[in-house]
Amino acid sequence: MEVIFVLIAISLILAGTFLFLFFRAMKGGQFDDNHTPAIRILFENKPNNKNKEVPSTKSK
Amino acid sequence: MSGTTLEQFKYDNTIVKYFGVATIAWGIVGMLVGVIAATQLFLPEANMGNPYTTFGRIRPLHTNAVIFAFVGNAIFAGIYYSMPRLLKTPMWSKALSWFHFWGWQLIILLAAVTLPLGITSSKEYAELEWPIDILIAVVWVAFGANMIGSLIKRREKHMYVAIWFYLASFVTVAVLHIFNSLALPVSFFKSYSAYAGVQDALVQWWYGHNAVAFFLTTPFLGLMYYYLPKAANRPVYSYKLSIIHFWSLIFLYIWAGPHHLLYTSLPEWAQILGVVFSVMLIAPSWGGMVNGLLTLRGAWDKVRVDPVLKFMVVAVTAYGMATFEGPMLSLKNVNAIAHYTDWIVAHVHIGGLGWNGFFTFAMLYWLWPKMWKTNLYSNKLATTHFWMGTLGIIFYALPMYVAALTQSLMWKEFTEAGRLAYPNFLQTVIQIVPMYMLRAFGGLLYLSGVFLMVYNMIKTAKQGTFMAEEADEAPALKPHVAHDGEFWHRAWERKPVFFTVLATIAILIGGAVEIIPTILVKSNVPTIASVEPYTPLELQGRDLYISHGCVGCHSQMIRPFRSETERYGEYSKAGEFVYDRPFLWGSKRTGPDLHRVGGKYPDSWHYNHMVDPTSMSPGSLMPPYPWMADNIMDHSIVPAKINTLRKLGVPYPDGYEEEANADLMVQADGIVKNLKESGIAVMPESEIVALIAYLQRLGTDIKKTTASNP
């Protein structure tokens, strides 16, 4: 059963890493805005097609 | 922002196409093998009478193909499409992307070859032998490096929640895979686990459960948070909830492993630990389900017409069902009924067919028109596929639940006189054969639907034009304005981070290889004095048992219930397994438990039973193994095995490897003599002799102790 100490150690290290990353992300302002990211992913950029030949398709 | 120049860049769709095609191709293979395995359970002839296609070897082939080939490739397709778009940068390295792609396909190919050949470590979902394990680690790290590289080069400061899920999956799977695969090689095709018995079981299920958590759940939740809003064209219901449930999910999941070992020889406190965390897990899991389903509020009219959303709704619902069932199955009183039965099989297939399968289909139906710049060829066909799949899941799961409860109740039933109502295990199997037929039909229905999808996708691609690269533009990420914690921010924005991660992984590997055996040497002191290492012949027999995947149907763990001690004998104790590398407790009883089978029957019974099971148990569903009587075993590897095991702490005396083969022949001759008395002639080197030696040894060590040892 000694292996459980190893597993607990690894799990704690992993959980600690996640905790550290969470605080870092908090501090870094990752979670300051809980609204726009959800909307931003829905926008699809349509860059001006000046440098590539686009096959003609019916764009929806 | 005004005043900043827009940078131009291109997303690579080709890699997504390749991963997508691989997903379907391997999906069909994996599901086909699954249907064959399901058929074998009611029609033993479907084993096709050779060692390579018997159930014991087909089952791990099916699980590996579906989990790592089908779901794995789907994860990569989904990530390689969504991640660049979320970060506004192409993937960090095209070379790494392709290395990842071909490396992964090579691993799958190696698995498809080695598993039918019986080259296996026998640890569930980690069956592949050590050289392939190393390859997996390398390819996996390449994948992670590619993600982290893209992250550093990103033009979008905020990391969308899907990215967090992808990263956690990468990190955790790497750690799990490395620690569970630790083993000492004997040869290129054989290794012995670094852990024994209870230890091995605990590490295996710490890994096994987290494979479900971080390979089948978190990557797909990440995909859900990208593709579901995209398909519905609605922002996710609650972004805050997605963040909260992400962090809580990954914190809790790591600890739930022991719920696979309830009522086994694992110490009680470890079992309780697993139960507590498993029950808590319902909150973050359902957070994900609720968030997914509520994203569709106000968009249910779209669900009526869009097959992509149809698939997604059922997928997320199946996720919710499976994650309600999981905590419930983790309650000890429920687990007492469900463990070793088909309930567990039903449970994983709600997750596998419903959550992973359906979400993968939805994602591919959404991706193909996007990448070929056209519309889906046929919504009608996709809807037909949806209904076939849904019916397939229902036809799969419901019979399995009925079968599970039927069998479990039959196992536990006593007569008025206090005897087992069904003392013959076979009765409980034959009772549920009709359910097995229905299950196979459900699987076949599900698989048939996939062929509709293939046709639909080919036609979609034909009517469109593939966009190998999609252009996009975004302003460069503003260099961070330093404030508190400046150092970390700066480090994060630059390459050193990537090397730090690689270094950490390297350190973990090195540390693990050194620390673990050191810690575990102590554990090799037998806690039951009469328990001794296997003899060379028994060791050979055990490895044969492993190679044929007998553990797929036979457990070796008698739980401390009266119904089990009555049927099988004394319940299993932790000290009995100290020389079991790997452990073979099993997860499912399609046949009876074998932990106390030693000495129960004469050698000739085992011989006849292996050559033709129906001769000893009429109506048996076990495949016959007639070749075992003729196949000659190569015992020249025995000294190397003894050496390896001694290094791991098994107390074979010094120099025993010199005498091992002589001992082996003495024991083999004894079995040959026994068989001769029953009129059976076999060569002492034949496989069957080694197998009989192992089976006759099972669970007998504690019987040697007299009443002096309570």
PDB file of C-alpha atoms in Angstrom, chain B residues 420-679:
ATOM      1  CA  LEU B 420     -26.914 -20.762  -3.267  1.00  0.00           C
ATOM      2  CA  ALA B 421     -29.981 -20.809  -5.476  1.00  0.00           C
ATOM      3  CA  TYR B 422     -27.789 -20.959  -8.591  1.00  0.00           C
ATOM      4  CA  PRO B 423     -24.629 -22.801  -7.541  1.00  0.00           C
ATOM      5  CA  ASN B 424     -23.647 -23.353 -11.151  1.00  0.00           C
ATOM      6  CA  PHE B 425     -22.223 -20.095 -12.502  1.00  0.00           C
ATOM      7  CA  LEU B 426     -23.109 -21.102 -16.041  1.00  0.00           C
ATOM      8  CA  GLN B 427     -26.834 -20.829 -15.258  1.00  0.00           C
ATOM      9  CA  THR B 428     -26.420 -17.128 -14.630  1.00  0.00           C
ATOM     10  CA  VAL B 429     -24.681 -16.683 -17.983  1.00  0.00           C
ATOM     11  CA  ILE B 430     -27.111 -18.677 -20.096  1.00  0.00           C
ATOM     12  CA  GLN B 431     -29.954 -16.682 -18.546  1.00  0.00           C
ATOM     13  CA  ILE B 432     -28.676 -13.451 -20.106  1.00  0.00           C
ATOM     14  CA  VAL B 433     -27.670 -14.726 -23.554  1.00  0.00           C
ATOM     15  CA  PRO B 434     -30.739 -13.147 -25.232  1.00  0.00           C
ATOM     16  CA  MET B 435     -29.634  -9.818 -23.804  1.00  0.00           C
ATOM     17  CA  TYR B 436     -26.190 -10.301 -25.326  1.00  0.00           C
ATOM     18  CA  MET B 437     -27.847 -10.835 -28.708  1.00  0.00           C
ATOM     19  CA  LEU B 438     -29.808  -7.601 -28.372  1.00  0.00           C
ATOM     20  CA  ARG B 439     -26.661  -5.773 -27.343  1.00  0.00           C
ATOM     21  CA  ALA B 440     -24.803  -6.990 -30.413  1.00  0.00           C
ATOM     22  CA  PHE B 441     -27.740  -5.839 -32.535  1.00  0.00           C
ATOM     23  CA  GLY B 442     -27.550  -2.407 -30.911  1.00  0.00           C
ATOM     24  CA  GLY B 443     -23.851  -2.208 -31.662  1.00  0.00           C
ATOM     25  CA  LEU B 444     -24.426  -3.270 -35.250  1.00  0.00           C
ATOM     26  CA  LEU B 445     -27.101  -0.597 -35.661  1.00  0.00           C
ATOM     27  CA  TYR B 446     -24.745   2.032 -34.295  1.00  0.00           C
ATOM     28  CA  LEU B 447     -21.959   0.906 -36.611  1.00  0.00           C
ATOM     29  CA  SER B 448     -24.273   0.878 -39.650  1.00  0.00           C
ATOM     30  CA  GLY B 449     -25.091   4.512 -39.006  1.00  0.00           C
ATOM     31  CA  VAL B 450     -21.415   5.387 -39.271  1.00  0.00           C
ATOM     32  CA  PHE B 451     -21.352   4.110 -42.855  1.00  0.00           C
ATOM     33  CA  LEU B 452     -24.086   6.615 -43.716  1.00  0.00           C
ATOM     34  CA  MET B 453     -21.848   9.299 -42.300  1.00  0.00           C
ATOM     35  CA  VAL B 454     -18.902   8.173 -44.401  1.00  0.00           C
ATOM     36  CA  TYR B 455     -21.015   8.376 -47.558  1.00  0.00           C
ATOM     37  CA  ASN B 456     -22.356  11.771 -46.527  1.00  0.00           C
ATOM     38  CA  MET B 457     -18.904  13.147 -45.862  1.00  0.00           C
ATOM     39  CA  ILE B 458     -17.461  11.868 -49.132  1.00  0.00           C
ATOM     40  CA  LYS B 459     -20.327  13.467 -51.035  1.00  0.00           C
ATOM     41  CA  THR B 460     -19.924  16.697 -49.074  1.00  0.00           C
ATOM     42  CA  ALA B 461     -16.229  16.835 -49.919  1.00  0.00           C
ATOM     43  CA  LYS B 462     -16.978  16.078 -53.581  1.00  0.00           C
ATOM     44  CA  GLN B 463     -19.396  18.964 -53.968  1.00  0.00           C
ATOM     45  CA  GLY B 464     -17.079  21.467 -52.266  1.00  0.00           C
ATOM     46  CA  THR B 465     -13.518  22.653 -52.691  1.00  0.00           C
ATOM     47  CA  PHE B 466     -11.074  21.892 -49.932  1.00  0.00           C
ATOM     48  CA  MET B 467      -9.509  24.952 -48.341  1.00  0.00           C
ATOM     49  CA  ALA B 468      -6.093  23.735 -47.324  1.00  0.00           C
ATOM     50  CA  GLU B 469      -5.363  27.047 -45.671  1.00  0.00           C
ATOM     51  CA  GLU B 470      -7.656  29.693 -44.293  1.00  0.00           C
ATOM     52  CA  ALA B 471      -6.368  33.214 -43.959  1.00  0.00           C
ATOM     53  CA  ASP B 472      -7.061  35.343 -40.934  1.00  0.00           C
ATOM     54  CA  GLU B 473      -5.673  38.510 -39.456  1.00  0.00           C
ATOM     55  CA  ALA B 474      -5.288  39.923 -35.998  1.00  0.00           C
ATOM     56  CA  PRO B 475      -3.198  42.514 -34.244  1.00  0.00           C
ATOM     57  CA  ALA B 476      -0.123  41.279 -32.465  1.00  0.00           C
ATOM     58  CA  LEU B 477      -0.440  40.663 -28.766  1.00  0.00           C
ATOM     59  CA  LYS B 478       0.645  43.773 -26.893  1.00  0.00           C
ATOM     60  CA  PRO B 479       3.724  43.077 -24.848  1.00  0.00           C
ATOM     61  CA  HIS B 480       2.641  42.807 -21.280  1.00  0.00           C
ATOM     62  CA  VAL B 481       2.950  45.900 -19.144  1.00  0.00           C
ATOM     63  CA  ALA B 482       4.844  44.758 -16.112  1.00  0.00           C
ATOM     64  CA  HIS B 483       3.368  44.992 -12.669  1.00  0.00           C
ATOM     65  CA  ASP B 484       3.352  42.547  -9.720  1.00  0.00           C
ATOM     66  CA  GLY B 485       4.503  39.107 -10.644  1.00  0.00           C
ATOM     67  CA  GLU B 486       6.328  40.557 -13.586  1.00  0.00           C
ATOM     68  CA  PHE B 487       8.818  37.715 -13.790  1.00  0.00           C
ATOM     69  CA  TRP B 488       6.190  35.046 -14.254  1.00  0.00           C
ATOM     70  CA  HIS B 489       4.371  36.969 -16.908  1.00  0.00           C
ATOM     71  CA  ARG B 490       7.525  37.558 -18.839  1.00  0.00           C
ATOM     72  CA  ALA B 491       8.519  33.922 -18.572  1.00  0.00           C
ATOM     73  CA  TRP B 492       5.095  32.831 -19.694  1.00  0.00           C
ATOM     74  CA  GLU B 493       5.293  34.959 -22.794  1.00  0.00           C
ATOM     75  CA  ARG B 494       8.542  33.460 -23.958  1.00  0.00           C
ATOM     76  CA  LYS B 495      10.069  30.181 -24.929  1.00  0.00           C
ATOM     77  CA  PRO B 496      11.702  29.239 -21.601  1.00  0.00           C
ATOM     78  CA  VAL B 497       8.348  28.090 -20.403  1.00  0.00           C
ATOM     79  CA  PHE B 498       8.194  25.430 -23.022  1.00  0.00           C
ATOM     80  CA  PHE B 499      11.556  24.057 -22.013  1.00  0.00           C
ATOM     81  CA  THR B 500      10.576  24.207 -18.384  1.00  0.00           C
ATOM     82  CA  VAL B 501       7.625  21.994 -19.136  1.00  0.00           C
ATOM     83  CA  LEU B 502       9.775  19.525 -21.017  1.00  0.00           C
ATOM     84  CA  ALA B 503      12.322  19.567 -18.219  1.00  0.00           C
ATOM     85  CA  THR B 504       9.627  18.931 -15.665  1.00  0.00           C
ATOM     86  CA  ILE B 505       8.408  15.928 -17.584  1.00  0.00           C
ATOM     87  CA  ALA B 506      11.940  14.639 -17.869  1.00  0.00           C
ATOM     88  CA  ILE B 507      12.453  15.098 -14.136  1.00  0.00           C
ATOM     89  CA  LEU B 508       9.206  13.332 -13.373  1.00  0.00           C
ATOM     90  CA  ILE B 509      10.243  10.341 -15.455  1.00  0.00           C
ATOM     91  CA  GLY B 510      13.691  10.158 -13.937  1.00  0.00           C
ATOM     92  CA  GLY B 511      12.410  10.687 -10.439  1.00  0.00           C
ATOM     93  CA  ALA B 512       9.693   8.107 -10.816  1.00  0.00           C
ATOM     94  CA  VAL B 513      11.992   5.434 -12.140  1.00  0.00           C
ATOM     95  CA  GLU B 514      14.278   5.878  -9.157  1.00  0.00           C
ATOM     96  CA  ILE B 515      11.954   6.676  -6.315  1.00  0.00           C
ATOM     97  CA  ILE B 516       9.183   4.219  -6.848  1.00  0.00           C
ATOM     98  CA  PRO B 517      11.114   0.959  -6.789  1.00  0.00           C
ATOM     99  CA  THR B 518      12.988   2.235  -3.738  1.00  0.00           C
ATOM    100  CA  ILE B 519       9.776   2.868  -1.911  1.00  0.00           C
ATOM    101  CA  LEU B 520       8.229  -0.359  -3.030  1.00  0.00           C
ATOM    102  CA  VAL B 521      10.989  -2.747  -2.047  1.00  0.00           C
ATOM    103  CA  LYS B 522       9.610  -2.799   1.480  1.00  0.00           C
ATOM    104  CA  SER B 523       6.241  -3.889   0.242  1.00  0.00           C
ATOM    105  CA  ASN B 524       7.622  -7.161  -0.976  1.00  0.00           C
ATOM    106  CA  VAL B 525       7.737  -8.551   2.523  1.00  0.00           C
ATOM    107  CA  PRO B 526       4.852 -10.987   2.473  1.00  0.00           C
ATOM    108  CA  THR B 527       2.259 -10.231   5.047  1.00  0.00           C
ATOM    109  CA  ILE B 528       1.093 -13.834   4.899  1.00  0.00           C
ATOM    110  CA  ALA B 529       4.006 -16.111   5.709  1.00  0.00           C
ATOM    111  CA  SER B 530       2.772 -19.022   3.619  1.00  0.00           C
ATOM    112  CA  VAL B 531       2.465 -16.994   0.423  1.00  0.00           C
ATOM    113  CA  GLU B 532       5.365 -17.840  -1.848  1.00  0.00           C
ATOM    114  CA  PRO B 533       6.540 -16.756  -5.312  1.00  0.00           C
ATOM    115  CA  TYR B 534       5.323 -18.687  -8.341  1.00  0.00           C
ATOM    116  CA  THR B 535       7.374 -21.626  -9.524  1.00  0.00           C
ATOM    117  CA  PRO B 536       8.946 -21.248 -12.996  1.00  0.00           C
ATOM    118  CA  LEU B 537       6.259 -23.388 -14.623  1.00  0.00           C
ATOM    119  CA  GLU B 538       3.451 -21.498 -12.864  1.00  0.00           C
ATOM    120  CA  LEU B 539       5.068 -18.234 -13.935  1.00  0.00           C
ATOM    121  CA  GLN B 540       5.047 -19.425 -17.544  1.00  0.00           C
ATOM    122  CA  GLY B 541       1.436 -20.499 -17.144  1.00  0.00           C
ATOM    123  CA  ARG B 542       0.521 -17.139 -15.655  1.00  0.00           C
ATOM    124  CA  ASP B 543       2.129 -15.279 -18.536  1.00  0.00           C
ATOM    125  CA  LEU B 544       0.201 -17.508 -20.921  1.00  0.00           C
ATOM    126  CA  TYR B 545      -2.991 -16.633 -19.034  1.00  0.00           C
ATOM    127  CA  ILE B 546      -2.088 -12.952 -19.387  1.00  0.00           C
ATOM    128  CA  SER B 547      -1.236 -13.295 -23.055  1.00  0.00           C
ATOM    129  CA  HIS B 548      -4.584 -14.916 -23.858  1.00  0.00           C
ATOM    130  CA  GLY B 549      -6.472 -12.177 -22.033  1.00  0.00           C
ATOM    131  CA  CYS B 550      -8.252 -14.582 -19.672  1.00  0.00           C
ATOM    132  CA  VAL B 551      -8.608 -11.632 -17.277  1.00  0.00           C
ATOM    133  CA  GLY B 552     -11.165 -10.187 -19.713  1.00  0.00           C
ATOM    134  CA  CYS B 553     -13.736 -12.721 -18.488  1.00  0.00           C
ATOM    135  CA  HIS B 554     -12.384 -14.140 -15.228  1.00  0.00           C
ATOM    136  CA  SER B 555     -11.762 -12.110 -12.105  1.00  0.00           C
ATOM    137  CA  GLN B 556      -9.396 -13.225  -9.351  1.00  0.00           C
ATOM    138  CA  MET B 557     -10.846 -11.322  -6.447  1.00  0.00           C
ATOM    139  CA  ILE B 558     -13.406 -12.819  -4.105  1.00  0.00           C
ATOM    140  CA  ARG B 559     -15.264 -10.110  -2.242  1.00  0.00           C
ATOM    141  CA  PRO B 560     -16.159 -10.628   1.418  1.00  0.00           C
ATOM    142  CA  PHE B 561     -19.841 -11.391   0.789  1.00  0.00           C
ATOM    143  CA  ARG B 562     -21.446 -14.607   1.888  1.00  0.00           C
ATOM    144  CA  SER B 563     -22.714 -15.180  -1.642  1.00  0.00           C
ATOM    145  CA  GLU B 564     -19.130 -15.090  -2.890  1.00  0.00           C
ATOM    146  CA  THR B 565     -17.395 -17.073  -0.142  1.00  0.00           C
ATOM    147  CA  GLU B 566     -20.110 -19.706  -0.519  1.00  0.00           C
ATOM    148  CA  ARG B 567     -19.573 -19.923  -4.269  1.00  0.00           C
ATOM    149  CA  TYR B 568     -15.813 -19.562  -4.556  1.00  0.00           C
ATOM    150  CA  GLY B 569     -14.248 -20.049  -1.127  1.00  0.00           C
ATOM    151  CA  GLU B 570     -12.360 -17.838   1.324  1.00  0.00           C
ATOM    152  CA  TYR B 571     -12.387 -14.169   0.348  1.00  0.00           C
ATOM    153  CA  SER B 572      -9.210 -12.672  -1.151  1.00  0.00           C
ATOM    154  CA  LYS B 573      -6.637 -11.036   1.114  1.00  0.00           C
ATOM    155  CA  ALA B 574      -4.138  -8.307   0.227  1.00  0.00           C
ATOM    156  CA  GLY B 575      -1.171 -10.424   1.315  1.00  0.00           C
ATOM    157  CA  GLU B 576      -1.961 -13.094  -1.260  1.00  0.00           C
ATOM    158  CA  PHE B 577      -1.094 -10.891  -4.204  1.00  0.00           C
ATOM    159  CA  VAL B 578       2.387  -9.693  -3.291  1.00  0.00           C
ATOM    160  CA  TYR B 579       3.978 -11.629  -6.163  1.00  0.00           C
ATOM    161  CA  ASP B 580       1.347 -10.799  -8.770  1.00  0.00           C
ATOM    162  CA  ARG B 581       2.954  -8.650 -11.460  1.00  0.00           C
ATOM    163  CA  PRO B 582       0.694  -7.465 -12.968  1.00  0.00           C
ATOM    164  CA  PHE B 583      -2.322  -8.002 -10.735  1.00  0.00           C
ATOM    165  CA  LEU B 584      -5.165  -9.922 -12.391  1.00  0.00           C
ATOM    166  CA  TRP B 585      -8.195  -9.024 -10.301  1.00  0.00           C
ATOM    167  CA  GLY B 586     -10.261  -8.347 -13.407  1.00  0.00           C
ATOM    168  CA  SER B 587     -13.266  -6.081 -13.907  1.00  0.00           C
ATOM    169  CA  LYS B 588     -15.910  -8.376 -15.322  1.00  0.00           C
ATOM    170  CA  ARG B 589     -17.131 -11.884 -14.666  1.00  0.00           C
ATOM    171  CA  THR B 590     -18.325 -13.427 -17.884  1.00  0.00           C
ATOM    172  CA  GLY B 591     -16.982 -16.623 -16.377  1.00  0.00           C
ATOM    173  CA  PRO B 592     -16.592 -17.513 -12.696  1.00  0.00           C
ATOM    174  CA  ASP B 593     -13.938 -16.064 -10.407  1.00  0.00           C
ATOM    175  CA  LEU B 594     -10.753 -18.120 -10.427  1.00  0.00           C
ATOM    176  CA  HIS B 595      -8.954 -16.968  -7.317  1.00  0.00           C
ATOM    177  CA  ARG B 596      -9.642 -20.216  -5.453  1.00  0.00           C
ATOM    178  CA  VAL B 597      -9.787 -22.550  -8.441  1.00  0.00           C
ATOM    179  CA  GLY B 598      -6.514 -24.240  -7.411  1.00  0.00           C
ATOM    180  CA  GLY B 599      -7.075 -27.839  -6.332  1.00  0.00           C
ATOM    181  CA  LYS B 600     -10.797 -27.652  -7.050  1.00  0.00           C
ATOM    182  CA  TYR B 601     -10.682 -29.937 -10.088  1.00  0.00           C
ATOM    183  CA  PRO B 602      -8.267 -32.650 -11.273  1.00  0.00           C
ATOM    184  CA  ASP B 603      -5.687 -31.764 -13.938  1.00  0.00           C
ATOM    185  CA  SER B 604      -7.632 -33.739 -16.508  1.00  0.00           C
ATOM    186  CA  TRP B 605     -10.710 -31.558 -15.916  1.00  0.00           C
ATOM    187  CA  HIS B 606      -8.693 -28.462 -16.803  1.00  0.00           C
ATOM    188  CA  TYR B 607      -7.241 -30.197 -19.864  1.00  0.00           C
ATOM    189  CA  ASN B 608     -10.654 -31.186 -21.189  1.00  0.00           C
ATOM    190  CA  HIS B 609     -12.132 -27.842 -20.262  1.00  0.00           C
ATOM    191  CA  MET B 610      -9.487 -25.912 -22.167  1.00  0.00           C
ATOM    192  CA  VAL B 611      -9.643 -28.135 -25.241  1.00  0.00           C
ATOM    193  CA  ASP B 612     -13.443 -28.076 -25.301  1.00  0.00           C
ATOM    194  CA  PRO B 613     -15.213 -26.146 -22.538  1.00  0.00           C
ATOM    195  CA  THR B 614     -18.593 -27.632 -23.402  1.00  0.00           C
ATOM    196  CA  SER B 615     -17.296 -31.120 -22.536  1.00  0.00           C
ATOM    197  CA  MET B 616     -17.066 -30.113 -18.871  1.00  0.00           C
ATOM    198  CA  SER B 617     -19.719 -27.374 -18.810  1.00  0.00           C
ATOM    199  CA  PRO B 618     -22.450 -28.032 -21.385  1.00  0.00           C
ATOM    200  CA  GLY B 619     -23.602 -24.771 -22.931  1.00  0.00           C
ATOM    201  CA  SER B 620     -20.450 -22.897 -21.920  1.00  0.00           C
ATOM    202  CA  LEU B 621     -19.731 -19.705 -23.832  1.00  0.00           C
ATOM    203  CA  MET B 622     -16.000 -19.948 -23.358  1.00  0.00           C
ATOM    204  CA  PRO B 623     -14.010 -20.276 -26.564  1.00  0.00           C
ATOM    205  CA  PRO B 624     -12.136 -23.584 -26.898  1.00  0.00           C
ATOM    206  CA  TYR B 625      -8.327 -23.485 -26.797  1.00  0.00           C
ATOM    207  CA  PRO B 626      -7.401 -26.763 -28.513  1.00  0.00           C
ATOM    208  CA  TRP B 627      -4.047 -25.451 -29.738  1.00  0.00           C
ATOM    209  CA  MET B 628      -2.792 -25.240 -26.178  1.00  0.00           C
ATOM    210  CA  ALA B 629      -2.508 -29.024 -26.128  1.00  0.00           C
ATOM    211  CA  ASP B 630      -0.185 -29.042 -29.125  1.00  0.00           C
ATOM    212  CA  ASN B 631       1.699 -25.741 -28.923  1.00  0.00           C
ATOM    213  CA  ILE B 632       5.176 -26.135 -27.495  1.00  0.00           C
ATOM    214  CA  MET B 633       6.214 -23.372 -25.126  1.00  0.00           C
ATOM    215  CA  ASP B 634       9.641 -21.808 -25.326  1.00  0.00           C
ATOM    216  CA  HIS B 635      10.969 -21.977 -21.784  1.00  0.00           C
ATOM    217  CA  SER B 636      14.372 -20.485 -22.614  1.00  0.00           C
ATOM    218  CA  ILE B 637      13.134 -17.088 -21.412  1.00  0.00           C
ATOM    219  CA  VAL B 638      12.534 -18.349 -17.878  1.00  0.00           C
ATOM    220  CA  PRO B 639      15.984 -17.410 -16.464  1.00  0.00           C
ATOM    221  CA  ALA B 640      15.540 -13.851 -17.740  1.00  0.00           C
ATOM    222  CA  LYS B 641      12.109 -13.697 -16.112  1.00  0.00           C
ATOM    223  CA  ILE B 642      13.474 -14.950 -12.795  1.00  0.00           C
ATOM    224  CA  ASN B 643      16.240 -12.336 -12.979  1.00  0.00           C
ATOM    225  CA  THR B 644      13.834  -9.505 -13.732  1.00  0.00           C
ATOM    226  CA  LEU B 645      11.477 -10.478 -10.951  1.00  0.00           C
ATOM    227  CA  ARG B 646      14.350 -10.758  -8.489  1.00  0.00           C
ATOM    228  CA  LYS B 647      15.373  -7.217  -9.380  1.00  0.00           C
ATOM    229  CA  LEU B 648      11.829  -6.181  -8.549  1.00  0.00           C
ATOM    230  CA  GLY B 649      12.172  -7.785  -5.156  1.00  0.00           C
ATOM    231  CA  VAL B 650      10.689 -11.262  -5.573  1.00  0.00           C
ATOM    232  CA  PRO B 651      12.754 -13.486  -3.263  1.00  0.00           C
ATOM    233  CA  TYR B 652      14.074 -16.070  -5.702  1.00  0.00           C
ATOM    234  CA  PRO B 653      17.401 -17.261  -4.256  1.00  0.00           C
ATOM    235  CA  ASP B 654      20.619 -16.100  -5.911  1.00  0.00           C
ATOM    236  CA  GLY B 655      21.517 -18.277  -8.868  1.00  0.00           C
ATOM    237  CA  TYR B 656      18.047 -19.786  -9.001  1.00  0.00           C
ATOM    238  CA  GLU B 657      17.804 -18.929 -12.693  1.00  0.00           C
ATOM    239  CA  GLU B 658      20.331 -21.733 -13.297  1.00  0.00           C
ATOM    240  CA  GLU B 659      18.039 -24.330 -11.736  1.00  0.00           C
ATOM    241  CA  ALA B 660      14.712 -22.837 -12.776  1.00  0.00           C
ATOM    242  CA  ASN B 661      14.294 -24.881 -15.938  1.00  0.00           C
ATOM    243  CA  ALA B 662      15.145 -28.152 -14.195  1.00  0.00           C
ATOM    244  CA  ASP B 663      12.502 -27.394 -11.558  1.00  0.00           C
ATOM    245  CA  LEU B 664      10.113 -26.497 -14.319  1.00  0.00           C
ATOM    246  CA  MET B 665      10.535 -29.860 -16.028  1.00  0.00           C
ATOM    247  CA  VAL B 666      10.041 -31.759 -12.764  1.00  0.00           C
ATOM    248  CA  GLN B 667       6.730 -29.998 -12.165  1.00  0.00           C
ATOM    249  CA  ALA B 668       5.692 -30.421 -15.810  1.00  0.00           C
ATOM    250  CA  ASP B 669       6.422 -34.146 -15.691  1.00  0.00           C
ATOM    251  CA  GLY B 670       4.217 -34.443 -12.631  1.00  0.00           C
ATOM    252  CA  ILE B 671       1.279 -32.896 -14.498  1.00  0.00           C
ATOM    253  CA  VAL B 672       1.952 -35.063 -17.566  1.00  0.00           C
ATOM    254  CA  LYS B 673       1.868 -38.135 -15.306  1.00  0.00           C
ATOM    255  CA  ASN B 674      -1.451 -37.038 -13.784  1.00  0.00           C
ATOM    256  CA  LEU B 675      -2.941 -36.550 -17.236  1.00  0.00           C
ATOM    257  CA  LYS B 676      -1.615 -39.906 -18.386  1.00  0.00           C
ATOM    258  CA  GLU B 677      -3.550 -41.629 -15.591  1.00  0.00           C
ATOM    259  CA  SER B 678      -6.695 -40.131 -17.089  1.00  0.00           C
ATOM    260  CA  GLY B 679      -5.694 -41.389 -20.513  1.00  0.00           C
TER     261      GLY B 679
END
